[in-house]
Amino acid sequence: MSKQACIIFDFDGTLYPIAPYDSEQRLIRKVADAKGTLFRQRAKRLIAQDQAGKLIDDAFHTRYAHLVRTATPSMIDEVARDISLFLSEEDSKALAALSCRADLAILTCGTENLVESFLQHIGLREHFFLIRGKRLVWDEPGRNHMVVDIDSPQAKAEALELLRSQYRTIVAVGDGPTDMPMLHASDLPLIIDWNRNKREYPFETYGSIPDICMRILAYLESA
Ligand SMILES: [Mg+2]
């Protein structure tokens, strides 16, 4: 049910720290564990290029879809459980408290299946009403294909704009360059910097989920 305010989170690097791999790179590594040398080399190369920021939008999606097409739901679950361990009980409680005041959504260029499983592991699956990214759909056990919904930073901003008619206030939380259009489109753009590396960001920056949630609650109070 609409609560007049919507808080939109990015996923990778925002709801958990990338240390050193993000959820999709972890899934590629998980699939590669059971494969031969050639596959593992291809996986390693894609991850290295991705980490170097050399792949944007389709250049990554297509090769990722190819590499993870034998991924299984239990691999998704294992990766999601591993990254859920980055969050403390305090982090989950802060997000749960926020959901009492606003509708929570996730807009990501990442994989919806990983997001959903992650939320399940931290006990917050039902606290998020909307999750949009790209999805693995299984054609048969052990073989999937990818359906891409959100495919670019600009698509995240457009997905935010679609929610404008339903909400008086839209807050966005992100961690990096791919969030910039979405953050610019929001009423209150916030950055989470898990590593507290003191980099200069163009928006208010916080070092933890509870700190971000406290800022959002204060903003909603005054809005
Ligand atoms: Mg991110």
Coordinates of C-alpha atoms and ligand atoms in Angstrom, one line a residue:
M1 CA 0.0 0.0 0.0
S2 CA 1.3 3.4 -0.9
K3 CA 2.7 5.5 2.0
Q4 CA 3.2 8.7 0.0
A5 CA 7.0 8.2 0.1
C6 CA 9.1 5.7 -1.8
I7 CA 12.7 4.9 -1.1
I8 CA 14.6 3.4 -4.0
F9 CA 17.8 1.5 -3.4
D10 CA 20.4 0.3 -5.8
F11 CA 21.5 -3.3 -5.0
D12 CA 25.2 -4.2 -5.6
G13 CA 27.5 -2.0 -3.5
T14 CA 24.5 -0.3 -1.9
L15 CA 22.7 -2.9 0.2
Y16 CA 25.9 -4.8 0.8
P17 CA 29.6 -4.0 0.2
I18 CA 31.4 -5.3 -2.9
A19 CA 34.3 -7.1 -1.3
P20 CA 35.9 -7.9 -3.6
Y21 CA 33.2 -9.3 -5.9
D22 CA 29.7 -8.2 -6.6
S23 CA 26.8 -10.7 -6.6
E24 CA 26.9 -11.4 -10.4
Q25 CA 30.7 -11.9 -10.3
R26 CA 30.2 -14.3 -7.4
L27 CA 27.6 -16.2 -9.4
I28 CA 29.9 -16.5 -12.4
R29 CA 32.6 -17.8 -10.0
K30 CA 30.2 -20.3 -8.5
V31 CA 29.2 -21.7 -11.9
A32 CA 32.9 -21.8 -13.0
D33 CA 33.8 -23.9 -9.9
A34 CA 32.1 -26.9 -11.6
K35 CA 33.6 -26.2 -15.1
G36 CA 36.8 -26.9 -17.0
T37 CA 39.9 -24.7 -17.4
L38 CA 38.7 -22.9 -20.6
F39 CA 35.4 -21.8 -19.0
R40 CA 37.2 -20.7 -15.8
Q41 CA 39.6 -18.6 -17.9
R42 CA 36.7 -16.9 -19.7
A43 CA 34.9 -16.3 -16.4
K44 CA 38.1 -14.8 -14.9
R45 CA 38.6 -12.5 -18.0
L46 CA 35.0 -11.2 -17.9
I47 CA 35.2 -10.5 -14.1
A48 CA 38.6 -8.7 -14.6
Q49 CA 37.2 -6.5 -17.4
D50 CA 34.0 -5.8 -15.4
Q51 CA 36.0 -4.8 -12.3
A52 CA 38.2 -2.5 -14.5
G53 CA 34.9 -0.8 -15.6
K54 CA 35.5 -1.7 -19.2
L55 CA 32.1 -3.3 -19.8
I56 CA 29.0 -1.2 -19.8
D57 CA 25.4 -2.2 -20.4
D58 CA 24.9 -4.8 -23.1
A59 CA 28.6 -5.7 -23.3
F60 CA 28.4 -7.2 -19.9
H61 CA 24.8 -8.5 -19.9
T62 CA 25.2 -10.7 -23.0
R63 CA 28.4 -12.4 -21.8
Y64 CA 27.1 -12.7 -18.3
A65 CA 23.9 -14.4 -19.5
H66 CA 26.0 -16.8 -21.5
L67 CA 28.3 -17.7 -18.6
V68 CA 25.6 -18.3 -16.0
R69 CA 23.1 -20.2 -18.2
T70 CA 23.8 -23.4 -16.3
A71 CA 23.4 -21.6 -12.9
T72 CA 20.9 -23.3 -10.6
P73 CA 18.5 -21.8 -7.9
S74 CA 20.7 -23.4 -5.2
M75 CA 23.8 -21.5 -6.6
I76 CA 21.8 -18.3 -6.4
D77 CA 20.8 -19.1 -2.9
E78 CA 24.5 -19.8 -1.9
V79 CA 25.7 -16.5 -3.4
A80 CA 22.8 -14.6 -1.7
R81 CA 23.5 -16.2 1.6
D82 CA 27.2 -15.3 1.4
I83 CA 26.6 -11.6 0.7
S84 CA 23.7 -11.4 3.3
L85 CA 26.4 -12.2 5.9
F86 CA 27.8 -8.7 5.4
L87 CA 24.7 -7.2 7.1
S88 CA 24.3 -7.0 10.8
E89 CA 21.0 -7.3 12.6
E90 CA 21.1 -3.6 13.2
D91 CA 21.2 -3.1 9.4
S92 CA 18.2 -5.3 8.8
K93 CA 16.3 -3.6 11.7
A94 CA 17.0 -0.1 10.3
L95 CA 15.6 -1.1 6.9
A96 CA 12.5 -2.8 8.5
A97 CA 11.9 0.4 10.5
L98 CA 12.1 2.5 7.3
S99 CA 9.5 0.2 5.6
C100 CA 6.9 1.4 8.2
R101 CA 7.2 5.0 6.9
A102 CA 7.7 4.5 3.2
D103 CA 7.4 1.9 0.4
L104 CA 10.7 0.3 -0.4
A105 CA 11.9 -0.6 -3.9
I106 CA 15.1 -1.8 -5.6
L107 CA 16.1 -0.7 -9.1
T108 CA 19.3 -2.4 -10.3
C109 CA 21.3 -3.3 -13.3
G110 CA 21.9 -6.6 -11.4
T111 CA 20.0 -9.8 -11.1
E112 CA 16.5 -9.9 -9.6
N113 CA 16.9 -13.5 -8.5
L114 CA 20.0 -12.7 -6.4
V115 CA 18.2 -9.6 -4.9
E116 CA 15.1 -11.7 -3.9
S117 CA 17.2 -14.4 -2.3
F118 CA 19.4 -11.9 -0.5
L119 CA 16.2 -10.2 1.0
Q120 CA 14.9 -13.6 2.0
H121 CA 18.1 -14.3 3.9
I122 CA 18.0 -11.0 5.8
G123 CA 14.3 -11.5 6.5
L124 CA 13.0 -8.5 4.5
R125 CA 11.6 -10.1 1.3
E126 CA 8.1 -8.8 2.0
H127 CA 9.3 -5.3 2.9
F128 CA 10.2 -4.4 -0.7
F129 CA 7.2 -4.0 -3.0
L130 CA 9.1 -3.6 -6.3
I131 CA 12.4 -5.2 -7.6
R132 CA 13.4 -4.4 -11.2
G133 CA 16.7 -5.5 -12.9
K134 CA 17.3 -8.6 -15.0
R135 CA 16.0 -12.1 -14.3
L136 CA 17.2 -15.6 -14.9
V137 CA 14.3 -17.8 -16.1
W138 CA 14.7 -21.6 -16.1
D139 CA 13.7 -23.4 -19.3
E140 CA 14.5 -26.7 -17.7
P141 CA 16.6 -27.7 -14.6
G142 CA 20.1 -26.6 -15.2
R143 CA 19.4 -24.3 -18.1
N144 CA 18.2 -20.7 -18.0
H145 CA 17.9 -17.6 -20.2
M146 CA 18.0 -14.0 -19.1
V147 CA 15.3 -11.4 -19.4
V148 CA 16.6 -7.9 -19.2
D149 CA 14.3 -5.3 -17.8
I150 CA 16.6 -2.5 -16.5
D151 CA 19.6 -2.4 -18.8
S152 CA 21.4 0.9 -18.1
P153 CA 21.8 3.7 -15.6
Q154 CA 19.4 5.8 -17.6
A155 CA 16.8 3.0 -17.4
K156 CA 17.0 3.2 -13.6
A157 CA 16.2 6.9 -13.8
E158 CA 13.2 6.2 -16.1
A159 CA 11.9 3.5 -13.8
L160 CA 12.1 6.1 -10.9
E161 CA 10.1 8.6 -13.0
L162 CA 7.4 6.0 -13.6
L163 CA 6.7 6.0 -9.8
R164 CA 6.3 9.8 -9.8
S165 CA 2.5 9.8 -10.2
Q166 CA 2.1 7.5 -7.2
Y167 CA 4.4 9.2 -4.6
R168 CA 4.8 12.7 -3.2
T169 CA 8.4 12.1 -2.2
I170 CA 11.0 9.8 -3.8
V171 CA 14.4 9.2 -2.1
A172 CA 17.2 7.3 -3.9
V173 CA 20.2 5.6 -2.4
G174 CA 23.1 4.4 -4.5
D175 CA 26.9 3.8 -4.4
G176 CA 28.4 4.6 -7.8
P177 CA 28.4 6.0 -11.3
T178 CA 25.6 3.8 -12.5
D179 CA 23.3 5.4 -10.0
M180 CA 23.9 9.0 -11.0
P181 CA 20.9 9.5 -13.3
M182 CA 18.6 7.8 -10.8
L183 CA 20.0 9.9 -7.9
H184 CA 19.6 13.1 -10.0
A185 CA 16.0 12.2 -10.7
S186 CA 15.1 11.8 -7.0
D187 CA 14.1 14.4 -4.3
L188 CA 16.8 13.3 -1.9
P189 CA 19.8 11.6 -3.4
L190 CA 22.0 9.7 -0.9
I191 CA 25.3 7.8 -1.3
I192 CA 26.4 4.9 0.8
D193 CA 30.1 4.4 1.1
W194 CA 30.7 1.1 2.9
N195 CA 34.5 1.4 2.8
R196 CA 34.4 5.0 4.1
N197 CA 37.2 5.7 1.7
K198 CA 36.6 9.5 2.0
R199 CA 36.1 9.9 -1.7
E200 CA 34.3 13.0 -2.8
Y201 CA 30.8 12.3 -3.9
P202 CA 28.4 14.8 -5.5
F203 CA 25.7 13.9 -2.9
E204 CA 25.4 13.5 0.9
T205 CA 27.4 10.4 1.8
Y206 CA 26.9 8.0 4.7
G207 CA 29.0 5.1 5.9
S208 CA 26.3 2.6 7.0
I209 CA 22.7 1.5 6.4
P210 CA 21.5 2.7 9.9
D211 CA 23.0 6.2 9.3
I212 CA 21.3 6.4 5.8
C213 CA 18.0 5.2 7.3
M214 CA 18.2 7.8 10.1
R215 CA 18.8 10.6 7.5
I216 CA 15.8 9.4 5.4
L217 CA 13.5 9.2 8.5
A218 CA 14.5 12.8 9.5
Y219 CA 13.9 14.0 5.9
L220 CA 10.4 12.3 5.7
E221 CA 9.6 13.9 9.1
S222 CA 10.3 17.4 7.7
A223 CA 9.0 16.9 4.2
Ligands
MG1 MG 25.9 -0.3 -7.2

